[in-house]
Coordinates of C-alpha atoms and ligand atoms in Angstrom, one line a residue:
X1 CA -27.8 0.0 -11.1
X2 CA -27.7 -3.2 -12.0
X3 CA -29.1 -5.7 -9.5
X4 CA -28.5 -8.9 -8.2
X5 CA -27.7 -12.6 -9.7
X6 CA -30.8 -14.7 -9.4
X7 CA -30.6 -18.8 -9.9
X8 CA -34.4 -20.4 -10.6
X9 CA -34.1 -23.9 -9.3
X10 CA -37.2 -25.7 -11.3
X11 CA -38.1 -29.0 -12.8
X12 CA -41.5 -27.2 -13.9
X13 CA -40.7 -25.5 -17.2
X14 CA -43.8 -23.2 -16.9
X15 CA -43.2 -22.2 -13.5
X16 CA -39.5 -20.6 -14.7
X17 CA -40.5 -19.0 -17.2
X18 CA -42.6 -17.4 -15.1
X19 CA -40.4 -16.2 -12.4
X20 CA -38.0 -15.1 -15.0
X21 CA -40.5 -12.8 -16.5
X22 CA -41.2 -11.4 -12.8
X23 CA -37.9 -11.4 -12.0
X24 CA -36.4 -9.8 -15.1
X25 CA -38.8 -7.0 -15.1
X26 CA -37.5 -5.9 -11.4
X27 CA -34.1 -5.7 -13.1
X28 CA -32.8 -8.9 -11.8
X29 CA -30.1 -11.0 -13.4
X30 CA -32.0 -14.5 -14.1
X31 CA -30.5 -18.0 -15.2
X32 CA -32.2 -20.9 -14.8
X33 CA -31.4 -24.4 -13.9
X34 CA -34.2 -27.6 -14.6
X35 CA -33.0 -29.6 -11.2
X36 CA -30.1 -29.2 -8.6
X37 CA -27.2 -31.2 -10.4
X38 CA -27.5 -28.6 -12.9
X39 CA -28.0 -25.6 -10.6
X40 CA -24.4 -26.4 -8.7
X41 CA -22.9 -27.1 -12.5
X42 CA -23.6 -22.9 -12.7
X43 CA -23.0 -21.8 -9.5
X44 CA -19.1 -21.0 -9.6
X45 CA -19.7 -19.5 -13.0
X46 CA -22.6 -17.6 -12.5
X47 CA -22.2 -16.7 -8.6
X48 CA -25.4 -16.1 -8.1
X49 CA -26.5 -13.9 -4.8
X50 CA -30.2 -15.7 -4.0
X51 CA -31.3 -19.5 -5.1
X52 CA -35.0 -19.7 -5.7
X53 CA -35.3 -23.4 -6.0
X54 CA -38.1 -26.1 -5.6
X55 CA -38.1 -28.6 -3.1
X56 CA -39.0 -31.9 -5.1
X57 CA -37.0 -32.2 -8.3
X58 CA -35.5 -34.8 -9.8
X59 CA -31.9 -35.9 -10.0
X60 CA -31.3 -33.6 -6.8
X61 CA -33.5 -32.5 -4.7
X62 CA -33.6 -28.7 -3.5
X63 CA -32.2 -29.6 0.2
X64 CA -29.6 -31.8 -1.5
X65 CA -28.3 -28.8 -3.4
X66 CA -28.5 -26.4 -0.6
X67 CA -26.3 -28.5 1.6
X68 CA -24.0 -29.0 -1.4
X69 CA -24.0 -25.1 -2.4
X70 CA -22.9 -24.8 1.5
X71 CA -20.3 -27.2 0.6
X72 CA -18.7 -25.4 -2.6
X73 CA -18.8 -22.6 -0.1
X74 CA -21.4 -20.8 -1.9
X75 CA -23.1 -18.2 0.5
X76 CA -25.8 -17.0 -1.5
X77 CA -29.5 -17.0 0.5
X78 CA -31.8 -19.4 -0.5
X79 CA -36.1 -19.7 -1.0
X80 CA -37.3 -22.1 -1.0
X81 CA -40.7 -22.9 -3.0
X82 CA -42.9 -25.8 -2.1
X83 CA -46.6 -26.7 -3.1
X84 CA -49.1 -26.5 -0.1
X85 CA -49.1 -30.3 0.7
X86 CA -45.4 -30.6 1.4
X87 CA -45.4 -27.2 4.3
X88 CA -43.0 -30.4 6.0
X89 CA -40.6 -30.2 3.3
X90 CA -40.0 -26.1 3.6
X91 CA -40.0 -26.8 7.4
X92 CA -37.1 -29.1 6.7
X93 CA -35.7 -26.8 4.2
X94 CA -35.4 -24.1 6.8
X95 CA -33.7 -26.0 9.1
X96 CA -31.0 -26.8 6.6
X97 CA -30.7 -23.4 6.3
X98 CA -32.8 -21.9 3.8
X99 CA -33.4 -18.3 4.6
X100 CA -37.3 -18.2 3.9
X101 CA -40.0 -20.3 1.7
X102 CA -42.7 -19.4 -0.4
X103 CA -45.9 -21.9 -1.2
X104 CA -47.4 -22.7 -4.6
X105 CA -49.3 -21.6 -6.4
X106 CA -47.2 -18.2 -6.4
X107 CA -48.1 -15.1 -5.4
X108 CA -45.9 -12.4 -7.6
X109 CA -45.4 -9.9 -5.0
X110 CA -44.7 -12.3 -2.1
X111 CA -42.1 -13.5 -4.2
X112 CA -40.6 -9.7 -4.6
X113 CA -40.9 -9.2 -1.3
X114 CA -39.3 -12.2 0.5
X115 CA -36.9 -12.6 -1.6
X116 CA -35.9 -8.5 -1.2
X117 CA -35.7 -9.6 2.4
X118 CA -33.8 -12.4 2.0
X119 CA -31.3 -10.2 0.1
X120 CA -31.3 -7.9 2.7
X121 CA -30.1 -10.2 5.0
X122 CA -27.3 -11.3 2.2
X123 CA -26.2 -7.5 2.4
X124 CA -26.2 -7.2 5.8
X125 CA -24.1 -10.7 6.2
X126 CA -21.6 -9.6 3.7
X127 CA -21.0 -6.3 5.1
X128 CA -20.4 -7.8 8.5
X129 CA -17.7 -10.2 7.1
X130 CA -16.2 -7.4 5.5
X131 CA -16.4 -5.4 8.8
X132 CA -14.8 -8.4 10.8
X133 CA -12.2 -8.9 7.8
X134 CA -10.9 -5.0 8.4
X135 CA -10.6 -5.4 11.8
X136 CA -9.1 -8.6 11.7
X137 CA -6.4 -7.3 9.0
X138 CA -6.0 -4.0 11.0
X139 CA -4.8 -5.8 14.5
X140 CA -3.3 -9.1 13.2
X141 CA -0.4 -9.7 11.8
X142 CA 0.6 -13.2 12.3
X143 CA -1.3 -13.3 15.8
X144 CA 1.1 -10.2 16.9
X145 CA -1.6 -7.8 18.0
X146 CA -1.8 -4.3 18.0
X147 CA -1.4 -0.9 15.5
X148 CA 1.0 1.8 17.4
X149 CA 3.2 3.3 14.9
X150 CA 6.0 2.0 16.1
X151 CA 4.9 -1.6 15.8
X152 CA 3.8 -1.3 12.0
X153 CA 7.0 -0.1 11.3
X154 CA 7.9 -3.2 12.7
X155 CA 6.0 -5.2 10.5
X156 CA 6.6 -3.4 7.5
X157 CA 10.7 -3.9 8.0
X158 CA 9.0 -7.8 8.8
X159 CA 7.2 -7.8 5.5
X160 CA 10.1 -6.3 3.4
X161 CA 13.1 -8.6 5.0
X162 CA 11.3 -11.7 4.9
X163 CA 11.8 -13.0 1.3
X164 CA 15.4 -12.8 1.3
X165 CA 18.0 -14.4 3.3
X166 CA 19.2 -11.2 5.2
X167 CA 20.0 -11.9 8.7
X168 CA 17.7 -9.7 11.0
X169 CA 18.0 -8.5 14.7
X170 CA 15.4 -8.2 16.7
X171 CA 15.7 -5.4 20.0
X172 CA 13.6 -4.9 22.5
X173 CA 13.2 -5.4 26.1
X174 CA 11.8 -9.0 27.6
X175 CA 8.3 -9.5 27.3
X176 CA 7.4 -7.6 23.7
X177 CA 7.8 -9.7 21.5
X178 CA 11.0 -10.5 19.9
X179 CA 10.0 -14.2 19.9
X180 CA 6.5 -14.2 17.9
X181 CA 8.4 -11.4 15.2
X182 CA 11.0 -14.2 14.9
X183 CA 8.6 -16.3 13.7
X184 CA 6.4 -14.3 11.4
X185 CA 9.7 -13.4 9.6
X186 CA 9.9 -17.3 9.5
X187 CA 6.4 -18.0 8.2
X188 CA 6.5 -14.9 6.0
X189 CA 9.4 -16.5 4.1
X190 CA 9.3 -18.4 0.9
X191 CA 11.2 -20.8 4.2
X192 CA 8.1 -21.6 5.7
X193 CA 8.0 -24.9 5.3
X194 CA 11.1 -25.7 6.0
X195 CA 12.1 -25.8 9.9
X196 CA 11.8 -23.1 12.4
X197 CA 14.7 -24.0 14.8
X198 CA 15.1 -21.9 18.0
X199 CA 18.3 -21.9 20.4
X200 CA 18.2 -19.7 23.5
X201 CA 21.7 -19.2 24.1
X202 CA 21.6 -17.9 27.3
X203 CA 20.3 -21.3 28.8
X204 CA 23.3 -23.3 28.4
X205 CA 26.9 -23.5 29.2
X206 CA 29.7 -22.6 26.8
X207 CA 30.8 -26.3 26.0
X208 CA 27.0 -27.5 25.9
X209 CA 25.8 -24.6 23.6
X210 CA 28.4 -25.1 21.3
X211 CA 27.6 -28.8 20.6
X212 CA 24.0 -27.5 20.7
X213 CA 24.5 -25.7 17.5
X214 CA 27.2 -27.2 15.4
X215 CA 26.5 -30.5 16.5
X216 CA 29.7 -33.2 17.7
X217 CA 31.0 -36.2 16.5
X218 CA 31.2 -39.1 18.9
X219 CA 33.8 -38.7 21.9
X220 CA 34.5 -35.2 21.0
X221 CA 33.9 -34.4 24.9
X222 CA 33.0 -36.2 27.8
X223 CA 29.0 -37.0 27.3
X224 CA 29.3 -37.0 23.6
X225 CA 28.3 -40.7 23.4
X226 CA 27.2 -40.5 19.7
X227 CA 27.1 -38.2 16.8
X228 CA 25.1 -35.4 17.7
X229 CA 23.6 -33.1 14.3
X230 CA 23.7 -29.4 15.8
X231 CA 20.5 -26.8 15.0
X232 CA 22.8 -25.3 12.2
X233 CA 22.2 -28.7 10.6
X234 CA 18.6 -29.5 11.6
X235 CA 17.8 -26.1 10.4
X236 CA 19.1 -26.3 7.0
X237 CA 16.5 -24.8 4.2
X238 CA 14.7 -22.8 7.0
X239 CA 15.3 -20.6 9.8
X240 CA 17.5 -20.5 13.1
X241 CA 16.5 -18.4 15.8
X242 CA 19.0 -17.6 17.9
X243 CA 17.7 -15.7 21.1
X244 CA 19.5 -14.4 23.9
X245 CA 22.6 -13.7 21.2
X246 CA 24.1 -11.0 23.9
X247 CA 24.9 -13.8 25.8
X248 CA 27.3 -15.9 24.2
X249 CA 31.2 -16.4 24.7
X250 CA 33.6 -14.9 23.1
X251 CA 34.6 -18.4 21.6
X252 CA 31.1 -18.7 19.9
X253 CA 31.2 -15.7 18.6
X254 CA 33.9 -16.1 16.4
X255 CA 32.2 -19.3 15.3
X256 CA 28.8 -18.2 14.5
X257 CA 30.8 -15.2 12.8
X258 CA 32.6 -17.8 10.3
X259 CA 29.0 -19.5 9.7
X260 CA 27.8 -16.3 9.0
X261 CA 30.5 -15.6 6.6
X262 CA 31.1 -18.7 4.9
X263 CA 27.9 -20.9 5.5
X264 CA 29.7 -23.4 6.8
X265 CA 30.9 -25.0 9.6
X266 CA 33.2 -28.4 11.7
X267 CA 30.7 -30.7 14.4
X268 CA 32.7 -30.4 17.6
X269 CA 35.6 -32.6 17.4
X270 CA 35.1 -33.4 13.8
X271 CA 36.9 -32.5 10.7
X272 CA 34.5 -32.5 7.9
X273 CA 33.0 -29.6 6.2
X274 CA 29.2 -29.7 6.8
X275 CA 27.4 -26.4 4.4
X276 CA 24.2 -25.6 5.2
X277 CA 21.6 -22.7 3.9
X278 CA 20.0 -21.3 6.7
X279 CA 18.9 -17.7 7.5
X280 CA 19.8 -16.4 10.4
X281 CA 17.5 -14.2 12.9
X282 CA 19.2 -13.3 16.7
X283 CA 17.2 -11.7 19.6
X284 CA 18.8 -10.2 22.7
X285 CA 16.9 -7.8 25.7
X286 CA 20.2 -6.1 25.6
X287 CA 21.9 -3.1 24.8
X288 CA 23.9 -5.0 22.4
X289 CA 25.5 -1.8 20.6
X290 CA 27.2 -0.3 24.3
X291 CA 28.2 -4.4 25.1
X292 CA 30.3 -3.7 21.5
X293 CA 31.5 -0.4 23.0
X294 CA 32.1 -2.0 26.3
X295 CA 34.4 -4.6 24.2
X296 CA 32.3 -7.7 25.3
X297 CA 30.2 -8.3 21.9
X298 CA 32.5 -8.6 18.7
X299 CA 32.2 -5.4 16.8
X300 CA 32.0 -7.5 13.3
X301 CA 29.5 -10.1 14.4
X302 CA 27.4 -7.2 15.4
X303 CA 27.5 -6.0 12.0
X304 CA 26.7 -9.4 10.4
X305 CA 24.0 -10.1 12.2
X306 CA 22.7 -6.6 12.4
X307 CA 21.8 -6.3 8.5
X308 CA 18.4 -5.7 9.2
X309 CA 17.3 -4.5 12.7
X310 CA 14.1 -4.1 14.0
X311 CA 13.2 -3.0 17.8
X312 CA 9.7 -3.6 19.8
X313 CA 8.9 -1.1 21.6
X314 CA 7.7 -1.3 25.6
X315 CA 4.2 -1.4 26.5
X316 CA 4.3 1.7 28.3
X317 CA 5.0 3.4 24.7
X318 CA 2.2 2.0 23.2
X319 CA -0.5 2.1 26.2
X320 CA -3.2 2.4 22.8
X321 CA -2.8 -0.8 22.2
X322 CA -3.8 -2.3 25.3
X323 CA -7.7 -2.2 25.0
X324 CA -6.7 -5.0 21.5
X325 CA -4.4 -6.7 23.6
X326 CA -6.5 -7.3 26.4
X327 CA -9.3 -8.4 24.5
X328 CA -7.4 -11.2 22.5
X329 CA -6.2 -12.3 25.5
X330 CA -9.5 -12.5 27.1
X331 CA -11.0 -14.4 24.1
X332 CA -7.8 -16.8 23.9
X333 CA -8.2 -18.0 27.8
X334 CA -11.9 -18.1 28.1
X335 CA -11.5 -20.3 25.0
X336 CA -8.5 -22.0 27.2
X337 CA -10.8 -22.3 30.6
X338 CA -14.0 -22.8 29.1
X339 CA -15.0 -19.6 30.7
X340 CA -17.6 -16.8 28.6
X341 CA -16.2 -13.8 29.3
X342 CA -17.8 -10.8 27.2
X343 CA -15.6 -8.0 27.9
X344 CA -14.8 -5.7 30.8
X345 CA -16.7 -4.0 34.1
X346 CA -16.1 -0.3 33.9
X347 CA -13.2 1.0 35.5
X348 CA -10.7 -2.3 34.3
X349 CA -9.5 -1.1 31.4
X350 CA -8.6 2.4 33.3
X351 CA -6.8 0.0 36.0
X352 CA -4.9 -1.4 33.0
X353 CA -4.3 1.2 31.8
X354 CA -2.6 3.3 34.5
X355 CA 0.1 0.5 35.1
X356 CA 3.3 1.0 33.3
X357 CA 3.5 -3.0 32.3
X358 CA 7.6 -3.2 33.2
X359 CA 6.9 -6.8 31.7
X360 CA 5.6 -5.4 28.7
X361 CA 3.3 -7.6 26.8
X362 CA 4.3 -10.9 28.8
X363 CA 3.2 -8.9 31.9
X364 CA -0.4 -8.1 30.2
X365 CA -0.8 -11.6 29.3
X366 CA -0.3 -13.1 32.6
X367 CA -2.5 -10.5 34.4
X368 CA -5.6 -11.0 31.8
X369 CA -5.1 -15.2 32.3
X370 CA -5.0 -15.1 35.6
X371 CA -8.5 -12.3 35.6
X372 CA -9.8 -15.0 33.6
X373 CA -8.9 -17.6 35.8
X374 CA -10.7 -15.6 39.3
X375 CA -13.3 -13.9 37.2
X376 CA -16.7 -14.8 39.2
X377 CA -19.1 -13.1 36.1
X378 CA -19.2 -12.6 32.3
X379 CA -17.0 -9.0 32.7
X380 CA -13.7 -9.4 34.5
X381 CA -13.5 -6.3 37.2
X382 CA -10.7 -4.7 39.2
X383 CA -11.3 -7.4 41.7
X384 CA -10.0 -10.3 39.4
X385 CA -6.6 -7.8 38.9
X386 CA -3.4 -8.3 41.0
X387 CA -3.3 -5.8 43.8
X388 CA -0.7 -3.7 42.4
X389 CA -3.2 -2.7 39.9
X390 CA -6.4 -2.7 41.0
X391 CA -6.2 1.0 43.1
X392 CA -7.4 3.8 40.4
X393 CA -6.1 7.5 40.9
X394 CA -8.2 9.1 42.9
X395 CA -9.5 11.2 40.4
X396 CA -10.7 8.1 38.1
X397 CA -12.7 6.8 41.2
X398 CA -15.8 9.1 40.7
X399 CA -18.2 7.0 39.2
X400 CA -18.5 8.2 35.9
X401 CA -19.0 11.2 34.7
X402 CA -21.3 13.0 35.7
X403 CA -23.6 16.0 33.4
X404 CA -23.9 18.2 34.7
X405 CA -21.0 18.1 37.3
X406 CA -18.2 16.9 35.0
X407 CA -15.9 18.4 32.3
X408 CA -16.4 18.0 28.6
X409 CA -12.9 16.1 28.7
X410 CA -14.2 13.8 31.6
X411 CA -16.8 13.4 29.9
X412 CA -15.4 12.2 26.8
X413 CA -12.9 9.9 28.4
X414 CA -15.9 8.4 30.1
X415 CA -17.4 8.0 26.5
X416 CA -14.3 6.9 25.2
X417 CA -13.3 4.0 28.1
X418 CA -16.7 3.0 27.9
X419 CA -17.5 2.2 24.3
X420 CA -14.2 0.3 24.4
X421 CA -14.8 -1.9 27.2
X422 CA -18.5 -2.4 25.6
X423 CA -16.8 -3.3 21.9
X424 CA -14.3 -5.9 23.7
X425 CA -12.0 -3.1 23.1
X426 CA -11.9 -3.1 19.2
X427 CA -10.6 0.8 18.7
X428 CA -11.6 0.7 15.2
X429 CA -15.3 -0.3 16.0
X430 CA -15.2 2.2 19.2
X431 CA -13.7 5.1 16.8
X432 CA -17.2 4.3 14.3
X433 CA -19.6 3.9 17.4
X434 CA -18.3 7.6 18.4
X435 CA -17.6 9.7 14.9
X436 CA -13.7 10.3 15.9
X437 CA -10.7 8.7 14.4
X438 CA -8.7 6.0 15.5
X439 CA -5.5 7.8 15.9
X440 CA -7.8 10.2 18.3
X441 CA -8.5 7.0 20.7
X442 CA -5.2 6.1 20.8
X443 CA -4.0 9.3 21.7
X444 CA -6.4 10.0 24.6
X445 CA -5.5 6.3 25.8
X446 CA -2.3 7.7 26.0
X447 CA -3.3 10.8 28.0
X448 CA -5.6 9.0 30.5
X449 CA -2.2 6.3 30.7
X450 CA -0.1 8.8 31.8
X451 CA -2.6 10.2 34.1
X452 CA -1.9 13.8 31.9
X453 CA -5.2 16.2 30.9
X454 CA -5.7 19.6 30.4
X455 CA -8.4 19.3 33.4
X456 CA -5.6 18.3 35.8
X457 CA -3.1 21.5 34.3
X458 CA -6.0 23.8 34.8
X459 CA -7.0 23.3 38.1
X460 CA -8.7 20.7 39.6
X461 CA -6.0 19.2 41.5
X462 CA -6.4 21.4 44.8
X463 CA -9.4 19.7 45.8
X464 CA -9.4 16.2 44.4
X465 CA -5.7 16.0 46.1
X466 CA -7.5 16.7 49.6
X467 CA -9.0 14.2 51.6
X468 CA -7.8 11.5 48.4
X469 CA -5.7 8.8 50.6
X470 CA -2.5 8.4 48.0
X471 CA -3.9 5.4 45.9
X472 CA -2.2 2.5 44.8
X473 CA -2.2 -0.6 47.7
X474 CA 0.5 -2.4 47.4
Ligands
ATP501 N1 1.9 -8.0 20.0 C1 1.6 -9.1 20.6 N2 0.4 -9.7 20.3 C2 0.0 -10.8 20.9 N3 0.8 -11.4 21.8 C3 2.0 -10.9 22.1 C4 2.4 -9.8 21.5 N4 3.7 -9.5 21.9 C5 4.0 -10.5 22.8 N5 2.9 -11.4 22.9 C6 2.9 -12.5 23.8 O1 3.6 -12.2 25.0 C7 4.5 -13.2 25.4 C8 5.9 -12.8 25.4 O2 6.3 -12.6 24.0 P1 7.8 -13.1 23.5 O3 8.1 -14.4 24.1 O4 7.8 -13.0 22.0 O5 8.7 -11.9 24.1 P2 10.2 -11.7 24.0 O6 10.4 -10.4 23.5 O7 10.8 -12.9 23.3 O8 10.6 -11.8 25.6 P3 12.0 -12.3 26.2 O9 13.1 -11.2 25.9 O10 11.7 -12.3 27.7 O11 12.3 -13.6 25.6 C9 4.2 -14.4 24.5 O12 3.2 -15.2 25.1 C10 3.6 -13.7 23.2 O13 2.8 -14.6 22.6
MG502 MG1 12.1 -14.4 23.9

């Protein structure tokens, strides 16, 4: 196997020649530069994993070069070498980052052996990245966390409708979404520099909506004291969002149906023509197909603006997703209130997940800032939770499982809520830590949400009903 690049950094001719017989003979990769201008002339082209360089060189010094390796974003480790009256210099050298130092005259097998270590240390560095680059991918698309089925297929449709103009519809109930997928369509678009323009049309009146989007000329109604560009016109080359679309009049509808159709459209009380390019993406919490049954949502505009659909699904469907949820939340509002918060007590996440989150991920959100907010230590607990969630089912009050005394399944869902709250929730890192897969997490999560388990069916229930006051305070 063929091992690592190795860059000799020496104005002393004799001492690289030597290192690159050592060096060589190990199987390493050698090329060697004379001071450190000519070491960062080869580092993009020969990428070298370790630096072995001198301190005093000419030209550029080997500090010099480490800070400007750093700069060209180089991450390979560096050693550096220093004869014995400058031990200052490596000091220094260290402290600008150099992962180790070696004295002169050199001794061959120190040289193997700290600069093995210092590869080591590359490994290790480069696998964590990698690690942290997996997750990252895994849970984040566009900031929109979380992996349920259901919300992939989201992105995917996402992914797929972005680069053309189609106009897309986003379902779902309030709090799950809709908004953020608006805008990764947006910024997944070749439109993504171009504006992002959002109207929420349930906010405003018939008369002041209308203005709102196609813009009036001046005197057109009383108010309209000058000319007025509407968001059709402020959002041409980019993206309009319309949210709230079930809510809109009758009289807008046939509007926003002709710019649909023709791209084009009058300012109120004007006469001229005004095109635009814009792509079109509408939100609504409602069920907009039974308002088209019901006769109250136009039957065609449906159809042009449901091209593409795409529906979020409630929190309650997708309970597996709240240990990811919960811990980006924590991270972004201890960021927010200056607070270090590492991760859960025990027994929180089982409080979270037990509630059925009718506000879906809004709901989440406000529950984990506020925690944040009351949390007197470095793991929020029950305590910092809203009332209405902090009572656990009887059953989950024992504290912990207990072997022997406690079912293999109790056992494992201890095993399981626990590595979660100790990874900051991560399901990914908790399904390595355990040896079980992903999906298997997410389906227990599910289980232990909807307070289902085979322990409960089997028996069980006799006893822990009796004596249990019915949880859940109010
Ligand atoms: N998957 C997610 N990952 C991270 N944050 C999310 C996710 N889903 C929603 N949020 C956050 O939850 C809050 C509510 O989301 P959003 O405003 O997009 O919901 P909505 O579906 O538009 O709701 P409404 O119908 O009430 O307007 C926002 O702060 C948003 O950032
Ligand atoms: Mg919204």
């Amino acid at each position: 196997m063929a091992k690592e690049r190795i860059l000799v950094v020496d104005d002393e001719q004799n001492a690289r020649v030597a290192l690159r017989t050592i060096l060589s003979e190990e199987g390493y990769e050698i090329a060697e530069a004379a001071d450190g201008e000519e070491a960062l002339a080869l580092l993009s082209g020969f990428a070298p994993a370790a630096i072995l360089a001198d301190v005093r060189m000419p030209r550029m010094d080997g500090i010099t070069l480490l800070k400007r390796a750093r700069e060209s974003g180089s991450d390979a480790v560096f050693v550096m070498m220093t004869a014995f009256a400058s031990v200052e210099a490596a000091v220094e050298a260290m402290r600008a980052g150099a992962e180790n130092y070696l004295v002169k005259p050199l001794d061959v097998n120190a040289v193997l052996v700290v600069l093995e270590k210092a590869l080591d240390k590359l490994r290790l560095q480069r696998d964590t990245a990698n690690l942290r680059e997996r997750v990252r991918e895994r849970y984040r698309f566009h900031n929109i966390v979380g992996d349920a089925p259901e919300l992939q297929a989201v992105y995917e449709v996402v992914k797929r409708a972005a680069p053309t103009r189609a106009t897309v519809l986003i379902l779902g109930e309030s709090g799950t979404g809709k908004e953020l997928i608006a805008q990764a369509l947006h910024e997944e678009s070749p439109r993504q520099n171009k504006p992002f323009i959002k109207v929420n049309c349930a906010a405003l009146s018939e008369t002041l909506l209308e203005s709102e989007l196609f813009g009036h000329e001046k005197g057109s109604f009383t108010g309209a004291i000058g000319r007025k560009e509407g968001r059709f016109e402020l959002a041409d080359g980019g993206t309009l969002f319309l949210d709230e679309i079930g809510d809109i009049s009758p009289a807008i509808q046939i509007k926003l149906l002709r710019v649909l159709q023709q791209r084009e459209f009058e300012r109120v009380g004007g006469t001229q023509t005004i095109k635009v390019d814009v792509r079109m993406v509408a939100a609504t919490n409602r069920d907009i197909a039974a308002e088209v049954k019901a006769g109250k949502f136009r039957e065609d505009l449906y159809y042009r603006l449901n091209v593409v659909a795409v529906t979020l699904p409630p929190m309650r469907q997708r309970k597996g997703d709240i240990p990811a949820l919960v811990s980006h939340f924590v991270e972004k509002y201890s960021k927010a209130y200056g607070k270090e918060i590492r991760g859960l007590a025990p027994g929180t996440l089982n409080a979270l997940l037990s509630h059925d989150w009718p506000g879906n991920v809004r709901e989440l959100e406000n529950v984990v800032e506020r925690a944040v907010v009351l949390c007197k230590s470095t793991e929020l607990t029950a305590d910092d939770l809203p009332p209405s969630l902090r009572g656990p089912r009887p059953r989950e009050r024992a504290p912990g499982a207990l072997i022997p005394g406690a079912t293999l399944y109790e056992i494992e869902r201890e095993a399981i809520l626990r590595t979660l709250e100790m990874v900051g929730g991560s399901t990914s890192r908790a399904a390595e830590i355990l040896g079980i897969s992903v999906r298997k997490i997410q389906y227990r999560l599910k289980e232990y949400a909807s307070g289902s388990s085979p322990t409960r069916d089997e028996g069980g229930e006799l006893e822990d009903g009796v004596g249990e006051p019915p949880e859940r305070s109010v």
